[in-house]
Amino acid sequence: MIIGLDVGGTHTDVVLLGEEGLIREYKVRTDPEDLFSTVLAGIEHIVEGIEPDRINRVVLSTTLTTNAIVQEKYPEVGMIVSGGPGIDPEHFRTNRHYYSITGSIDHRGREVAPVNLDEIHEIAAALKKEGIRNVGIVGKFSVRNPAHELAVYHAIKDDFGKIFLGHHVSGNLNFPRRIATTFLNTTIRPIHKKFFAAVKQSLEQKGLMIPIHLLKADGGTMSFEASLDFPGQTILSGPSASVMGAIAFASETEETLVLDIGGTTTDMAILVDRAPLLDPVGITLSQNRKRIQTLIRSLETRSIGIGGDSAVRLQDGILTVGPDREGPAMAYGGKVPTPTDAFFVLGIQKGDGLAASTAGIAPIAQALGISVEAAADRIFDEACNVILSQAGQMIDAINSKPVYTVHELQEGLQVHPKRILVLGGPAPEFADRLRTLSDFDVRAVPHWSVANAIGAALARTTCEVTLFGDTQREIVSAPEEDFSEPVNRNFSKENAVEKAFVLLRDKAVRIGADTRDLEMEVTEDLQFNMVRGFYTAGRNIRVKVQVKPGLIHGYQAIIERLLSNA
Amino acid sequence: MLCAKHKTGLVFFPAFDWAISPNHPEREERLLYTQDQVLEEGLLDIDGIIEYKPDIATIRDIQRTHFCVPDEWEVTTESHFISAGGAKTIGMAVMDKQVERGFALVRPPGHHAMRVVHGSRGFCNINIEAMMIEYLRTAYKVGRVAIVDTDCHHGDGTQDIYWHDPDVLFISLHQDGRTLYPGSGFLNELGGPNAAGLTVNIPLPPNTSEEGFIYALEEMVLPILADFKPDIIINSAGQDNHYADPLTNMNFSAQGYARLTELLKPDIAVLEGGYSIESALPYMNVGIILAMAGLDYSRVREPDYDPDGIRQGREVTEYIRRLGDKVMTGWNRRDETRKELQAGKTFDQRRRSIFYDTDNILEKQEETVRICEECGGCWSIDTSSDGRKRALAVHLPIKGCAACRETAYQWYESADPKTFDLALLQDRQKDRYLKREL
């Protein structure tokens, strides 16, 4: 049996899945001040009375590290950054103990200026004096040649605790994002480690000796042990849980828009042939009014301020819903009417709140000169229209992304989904209304209110490998994997893809994959003749492969059960 | 967080799957390292730098600018439509005020493509800047345009397209044509009789370095622009004046190009040549983008940059100073020159041969322009190339007067079927292109 747990802003959802389908589901209020108790309470409740050895896997998705970043509750760390020619790395300063050093590597991975070890020793002494324990080291073009990051690492490794190296975070180019991502990994690691070690220990005390997997932002999972080297990858895994929860119910041949309608936000994503679209660069986090741009692989999602608790207002005769929230619905003691109040008035939601909801919507109805029911209808329509128009914008944005080859521009991916899958609390009601307001084929996902936890439970382990070959320099390398090998001049793109698949398989298994779940694919394969003078001097090869995000082996049986008892 | 002072749009289209031939300087690899550097520097993440997807140019965009013989399909590839479309995308973003400035880093380039096109010259088939400009003049009614061509090779195609146009100032800085392809761009090339003086050539001696370029800009280009008062400044941003460029003999650097961009303040820059793809282009393009956006570029330099090692000699400095005096004298005398060229004539004629080096075609032209005080004057070109179709190409300028209009249509309609295979009319006033098989 598998446990899936997804910590949301309002609720934490937990499910227990087995061959018989959904065995149990449970919702507990999220206590943002004490996520540990929330997670533990969720798991304890869901396994009550179940033999511990019947549970073989737990997958968690939590907001822990995201909250730490958003609230800027960082432990101090040291950052050592090597820029070389280009933009001054001071512009990418992440924290107080941030040092820019000499030395540089060029775009082909050749050393331009060496590292100065005296300088490094001075910085190390200064960091030690400040009591810094964890350090991040990042060099420009380190994904082409990590020699400088490694030189700094070897010079200081005995003096510090955990040291993160920039070339391990991603095979993608982007120095500022590599700095930010390395910093995030370095700074959140203690919080991340403490939290999940405590969860693991508590479960073990209850006899649950099960491997813990964590959901990542790209919709895949990794083992808790592997996550200690990449804690940043678990940031913002919430939206990916929802998307994975919808995957099993999406068409295998058509594009599908997924909507997770929650209390404060609606998260949107696109599935193409049951695989989610990934962000080409990396996740962007919001912190106050700053953006933190990272190289953390993530799903292409858009989050908009529309949900059951969005504030409804009437100004100059114009009715608006969201994007903000001013506390709960009036039905639950709030001060501002919300779509949830409209649901009470329309009889979609039942309970004691009806009177408060009616009182809240009455002034709007009066100002519009219509009945309270008609006003509630208008509110519902408005919420749906905002969702539809934002979904349209997301699709346009995906379709207008730049492309770099003639081939892509003509045959590049264009998405035109005709189906929508909805999950979240009021999913069936929203599905009905969205269907009447648009041409989409709209459906609610079975078990819509806990589909996100089901998605987390069933997500497979994913990873990516970037391989770079240069037959003029006679080298092939995947710095992310600490791999580099001499090659001869005949090394080709086909050899590179083969090599990359071997590395990918090893990596996937190392971070927790089941060998039956290794659906591998090539996401990029480019080869350029390097001509110097009038002769071909070598080939420049770039290959990227991934384990495709998707569901674990054997999920079909579970899904069929879910569908039959939905 | 970095924030651009001037909101800057970029189109980046490296055409990773298109080349003239595998070993050609204009090949797939050309913008590869530029892309690496641009991505690694995180330029596309900077606030106020916006990347656009290139639109695809249309046949109509080509017809506004060129007469293609036998037709447009014959002289283009898909990549040309995207590269010209990329320039157009940037032009529109600037005109719509989505951005303050824009830079199209696209290939293939276009500034050797002339008004009539039989094939490829100097790696160029269609003139992507001119197509963008003609689109902007029609769609946005842009009045006065200045083009500053900073490619190391003379921008002979762009010069040819605007030779008779009094509303477009064309300035080209380049390595002296006695020492480099295409062998033109001398001081005496001043423009046709109706637009005399509005073609300005600044042929610089080999080994000119930052000092000479910045001098030419400050003492010639900027004062001329100040006089002309253009509504828009376009930079044909070729990057082959670099000291590491394999095809040329100049000593310019990434710092120099960035400084030049900062001083010139072009509204739109379009990439032209530049073939030091590994040691120069990545740094120059980063420098130019930062300079356009108003960001600090002082740390952008080539690994082997040594300003003293590439400094120009005294004789070069002296030569450029004297050249400056001649250029400015020519500019200041432009009204007199026009009167001299027009004196007593109703029509002016010239004959020339144009060689398409990339495609090995020799074209013969006989051009007739109507001398006109009121507009740029209509003109016609009788064009033919060995064994191919002979065409009569007639152009009516965007502000063509009634008399020119009448003449242009009469030329087109009375084209002799015994002489010509094709009659073409580019009516820029009505934005029409007519074609008759004879």
PDB file of N, CA, C and O in Angstrom, chain A residues 515-548:
ATOM      1  N   THR A 515      13.087   0.130 -11.262  1.00  0.00           N
ATOM      2  CA  THR A 515      13.589  -0.070 -12.630  1.00  0.00           C
ATOM      3  C   THR A 515      12.466  -0.267 -13.641  1.00  0.00           C
ATOM      4  O   THR A 515      12.667  -0.124 -14.836  1.00  0.00           O
ATOM      5  N   ARG A 516      11.262  -0.597 -13.151  1.00  0.00           N
ATOM      6  CA  ARG A 516      10.160  -0.756 -14.092  1.00  0.00           C
ATOM      7  C   ARG A 516       9.586   0.585 -14.551  1.00  0.00           C
ATOM      8  O   ARG A 516       8.742   0.648 -15.428  1.00  0.00           O
ATOM      9  N   ASP A 517      10.030   1.671 -13.889  1.00  0.00           N
ATOM     10  CA  ASP A 517       9.464   3.002 -14.195  1.00  0.00           C
ATOM     11  C   ASP A 517      10.403   3.880 -15.007  1.00  0.00           C
ATOM     12  O   ASP A 517      10.280   5.097 -14.996  1.00  0.00           O
ATOM     13  N   LEU A 518      11.366   3.275 -15.689  1.00  0.00           N
ATOM     14  CA  LEU A 518      12.358   4.112 -16.388  1.00  0.00           C
ATOM     15  C   LEU A 518      11.949   4.402 -17.824  1.00  0.00           C
ATOM     16  O   LEU A 518      12.532   3.880 -18.766  1.00  0.00           O
ATOM     17  N   GLU A 519      10.966   5.237 -17.980  1.00  0.00           N
ATOM     18  CA  GLU A 519      10.588   5.622 -19.340  1.00  0.00           C
ATOM     19  C   GLU A 519      11.488   6.782 -19.749  1.00  0.00           C
ATOM     20  O   GLU A 519      11.264   7.930 -19.363  1.00  0.00           O
ATOM     21  N   MET A 520      12.531   6.466 -20.518  1.00  0.00           N
ATOM     22  CA  MET A 520      13.552   7.475 -20.814  1.00  0.00           C
ATOM     23  C   MET A 520      13.323   8.070 -22.207  1.00  0.00           C
ATOM     24  O   MET A 520      12.865   7.384 -23.106  1.00  0.00           O
ATOM     25  N   GLU A 521      13.667   9.348 -22.351  1.00  0.00           N
ATOM     26  CA  GLU A 521      13.524   9.977 -23.666  1.00  0.00           C
ATOM     27  C   GLU A 521      14.578  11.057 -23.872  1.00  0.00           C
ATOM     28  O   GLU A 521      15.117  11.599 -22.909  1.00  0.00           O
ATOM     29  N   VAL A 522      14.843  11.360 -25.143  1.00  0.00           N
ATOM     30  CA  VAL A 522      15.785  12.426 -25.486  1.00  0.00           C
ATOM     31  C   VAL A 522      14.998  13.726 -25.577  1.00  0.00           C
ATOM     32  O   VAL A 522      14.001  13.804 -26.280  1.00  0.00           O
ATOM     33  N   THR A 523      15.431  14.752 -24.861  1.00  0.00           N
ATOM     34  CA  THR A 523      14.729  16.040 -24.955  1.00  0.00           C
ATOM     35  C   THR A 523      15.505  17.055 -25.778  1.00  0.00           C
ATOM     36  O   THR A 523      14.975  18.072 -26.188  1.00  0.00           O
ATOM     37  N   GLU A 524      16.785  16.800 -25.983  1.00  0.00           N
ATOM     38  CA  GLU A 524      17.571  17.701 -26.835  1.00  0.00           C
ATOM     39  C   GLU A 524      18.734  16.907 -27.404  1.00  0.00           C
ATOM     40  O   GLU A 524      19.392  16.167 -26.676  1.00  0.00           O
ATOM     41  N   ASP A 525      18.978  17.012 -28.700  1.00  0.00           N
ATOM     42  CA  ASP A 525      20.204  16.439 -29.259  1.00  0.00           C
ATOM     43  C   ASP A 525      20.671  17.298 -30.415  1.00  0.00           C
ATOM     44  O   ASP A 525      20.074  17.338 -31.477  1.00  0.00           O
ATOM     45  N   LEU A 526      21.723  18.028 -30.168  1.00  0.00           N
ATOM     46  CA  LEU A 526      22.261  18.952 -31.166  1.00  0.00           C
ATOM     47  C   LEU A 526      23.710  18.586 -31.437  1.00  0.00           C
ATOM     48  O   LEU A 526      24.432  18.151 -30.535  1.00  0.00           O
ATOM     49  N   GLN A 527      24.110  18.754 -32.687  1.00  0.00           N
ATOM     50  CA  GLN A 527      25.502  18.499 -33.036  1.00  0.00           C
ATOM     51  C   GLN A 527      25.942  19.560 -34.027  1.00  0.00           C
ATOM     52  O   GLN A 527      25.260  19.812 -35.017  1.00  0.00           O
ATOM     53  N   PHE A 528      27.050  20.201 -33.738  1.00  0.00           N
ATOM     54  CA  PHE A 528      27.550  21.272 -34.603  1.00  0.00           C
ATOM     55  C   PHE A 528      28.956  20.945 -35.074  1.00  0.00           C
ATOM     56  O   PHE A 528      29.802  20.564 -34.267  1.00  0.00           O
ATOM     57  N   ASN A 529      29.203  21.135 -36.357  1.00  0.00           N
ATOM     58  CA  ASN A 529      30.567  21.042 -36.856  1.00  0.00           C
ATOM     59  C   ASN A 529      31.293  22.299 -36.432  1.00  0.00           C
ATOM     60  O   ASN A 529      30.806  23.408 -36.646  1.00  0.00           O
ATOM     61  N   MET A 530      32.466  22.133 -35.842  1.00  0.00           N
ATOM     62  CA  MET A 530      33.266  23.302 -35.500  1.00  0.00           C
ATOM     63  C   MET A 530      34.301  23.451 -36.597  1.00  0.00           C
ATOM     64  O   MET A 530      35.155  22.593 -36.779  1.00  0.00           O
ATOM     65  N   VAL A 531      34.180  24.536 -37.352  1.00  0.00           N
ATOM     66  CA  VAL A 531      35.093  24.757 -38.460  1.00  0.00           C
ATOM     67  C   VAL A 531      36.097  25.816 -38.037  1.00  0.00           C
ATOM     68  O   VAL A 531      35.718  26.883 -37.586  1.00  0.00           O
ATOM     69  N   ARG A 532      37.364  25.498 -38.141  1.00  0.00           N
ATOM     70  CA  ARG A 532      38.396  26.492 -37.836  1.00  0.00           C
ATOM     71  C   ARG A 532      39.288  26.567 -39.062  1.00  0.00           C
ATOM     72  O   ARG A 532      39.788  25.537 -39.507  1.00  0.00           O
ATOM     73  N   GLY A 533      39.489  27.784 -39.557  1.00  0.00           N
ATOM     74  CA  GLY A 533      40.148  27.906 -40.847  1.00  0.00           C
ATOM     75  C   GLY A 533      39.162  27.358 -41.858  1.00  0.00           C
ATOM     76  O   GLY A 533      38.002  27.731 -41.862  1.00  0.00           O
ATOM     77  N   PHE A 534      39.591  26.452 -42.700  1.00  0.00           N
ATOM     78  CA  PHE A 534      38.654  25.897 -43.668  1.00  0.00           C
ATOM     79  C   PHE A 534      38.386  24.430 -43.402  1.00  0.00           C
ATOM     80  O   PHE A 534      37.886  23.715 -44.235  1.00  0.00           O
ATOM     81  N   TYR A 535      38.757  23.968 -42.212  1.00  0.00           N
ATOM     82  CA  TYR A 535      38.621  22.545 -41.912  1.00  0.00           C
ATOM     83  C   TYR A 535      37.721  22.306 -40.708  1.00  0.00           C
ATOM     84  O   TYR A 535      37.673  23.112 -39.788  1.00  0.00           O
ATOM     85  N   THR A 536      37.051  21.167 -40.732  1.00  0.00           N
ATOM     86  CA  THR A 536      36.245  20.785 -39.582  1.00  0.00           C
ATOM     87  C   THR A 536      37.197  20.338 -38.473  1.00  0.00           C
ATOM     88  O   THR A 536      37.931  19.374 -38.626  1.00  0.00           O
ATOM     89  N   ALA A 537      37.171  21.099 -37.381  1.00  0.00           N
ATOM     90  CA  ALA A 537      38.136  20.842 -36.312  1.00  0.00           C
ATOM     91  C   ALA A 537      37.557  19.903 -35.263  1.00  0.00           C
ATOM     92  O   ALA A 537      38.265  19.403 -34.398  1.00  0.00           O
ATOM     93  N   GLY A 538      36.256  19.673 -35.325  1.00  0.00           N
ATOM     94  CA  GLY A 538      35.651  18.797 -34.329  1.00  0.00           C
ATOM     95  C   GLY A 538      34.156  18.991 -34.310  1.00  0.00           C
ATOM     96  O   GLY A 538      33.602  19.739 -35.118  1.00  0.00           O
ATOM     97  N   ARG A 539      33.522  18.287 -33.397  1.00  0.00           N
ATOM     98  CA  ARG A 539      32.075  18.417 -33.256  1.00  0.00           C
ATOM     99  C   ARG A 539      31.751  18.847 -31.844  1.00  0.00           C
ATOM    100  O   ARG A 539      32.375  18.401 -30.882  1.00  0.00           O
ATOM    101  N   ASN A 540      30.753  19.716 -31.749  1.00  0.00           N
ATOM    102  CA  ASN A 540      30.263  20.182 -30.477  1.00  0.00           C
ATOM    103  C   ASN A 540      28.888  19.544 -30.310  1.00  0.00           C
ATOM    104  O   ASN A 540      28.003  19.762 -31.131  1.00  0.00           O
ATOM    105  N   ILE A 541      28.750  18.711 -29.283  1.00  0.00           N
ATOM    106  CA  ILE A 541      27.540  17.895 -29.143  1.00  0.00           C
ATOM    107  C   ILE A 541      26.845  18.246 -27.834  1.00  0.00           C
ATOM    108  O   ILE A 541      27.480  18.349 -26.786  1.00  0.00           O
ATOM    109  N   ARG A 542      25.536  18.435 -27.892  1.00  0.00           N
ATOM    110  CA  ARG A 542      24.757  18.701 -26.684  1.00  0.00           C
ATOM    111  C   ARG A 542      23.573  17.755 -26.627  1.00  0.00           C
ATOM    112  O   ARG A 542      22.745  17.739 -27.535  1.00  0.00           O
ATOM    113  N   VAL A 543      23.500  16.982 -25.568  1.00  0.00           N
ATOM    114  CA  VAL A 543      22.428  15.994 -25.435  1.00  0.00           C
ATOM    115  C   VAL A 543      21.785  16.128 -24.071  1.00  0.00           C
ATOM    116  O   VAL A 543      22.466  16.310 -23.062  1.00  0.00           O
ATOM    117  N   LYS A 544      20.458  16.040 -24.060  1.00  0.00           N
ATOM    118  CA  LYS A 544      19.724  16.069 -22.802  1.00  0.00           C
ATOM    119  C   LYS A 544      18.731  14.915 -22.823  1.00  0.00           C
ATOM    120  O   LYS A 544      18.023  14.745 -23.807  1.00  0.00           O
ATOM    121  N   VAL A 545      18.711  14.131 -21.758  1.00  0.00           N
ATOM    122  CA  VAL A 545      17.752  13.018 -21.675  1.00  0.00           C
ATOM    123  C   VAL A 545      17.044  13.082 -20.329  1.00  0.00           C
ATOM    124  O   VAL A 545      17.562  13.655 -19.379  1.00  0.00           O
ATOM    125  N   GLN A 546      15.874  12.506 -20.274  1.00  0.00           N
ATOM    126  CA  GLN A 546      15.147  12.526 -19.001  1.00  0.00           C
ATOM    127  C   GLN A 546      14.331  11.257 -18.812  1.00  0.00           C
ATOM    128  O   GLN A 546      13.997  10.559 -19.766  1.00  0.00           O
ATOM    129  N   VAL A 547      14.028  10.980 -17.536  1.00  0.00           N
ATOM    130  CA  VAL A 547      12.972  10.019 -17.233  1.00  0.00           C
ATOM    131  C   VAL A 547      11.713  10.872 -17.248  1.00  0.00           C
ATOM    132  O   VAL A 547      11.598  11.853 -16.521  1.00  0.00           O
ATOM    133  N   LYS A 548      10.812  10.514 -18.108  1.00  0.00           N
ATOM    134  CA  LYS A 548       9.598  11.290 -18.327  1.00  0.00           C
ATOM    135  C   LYS A 548       8.744  11.321 -17.055  1.00  0.00           C
ATOM    136  O   LYS A 548       8.546  10.277 -16.435  1.00  0.00           O
TER     137      LYS A 548
END
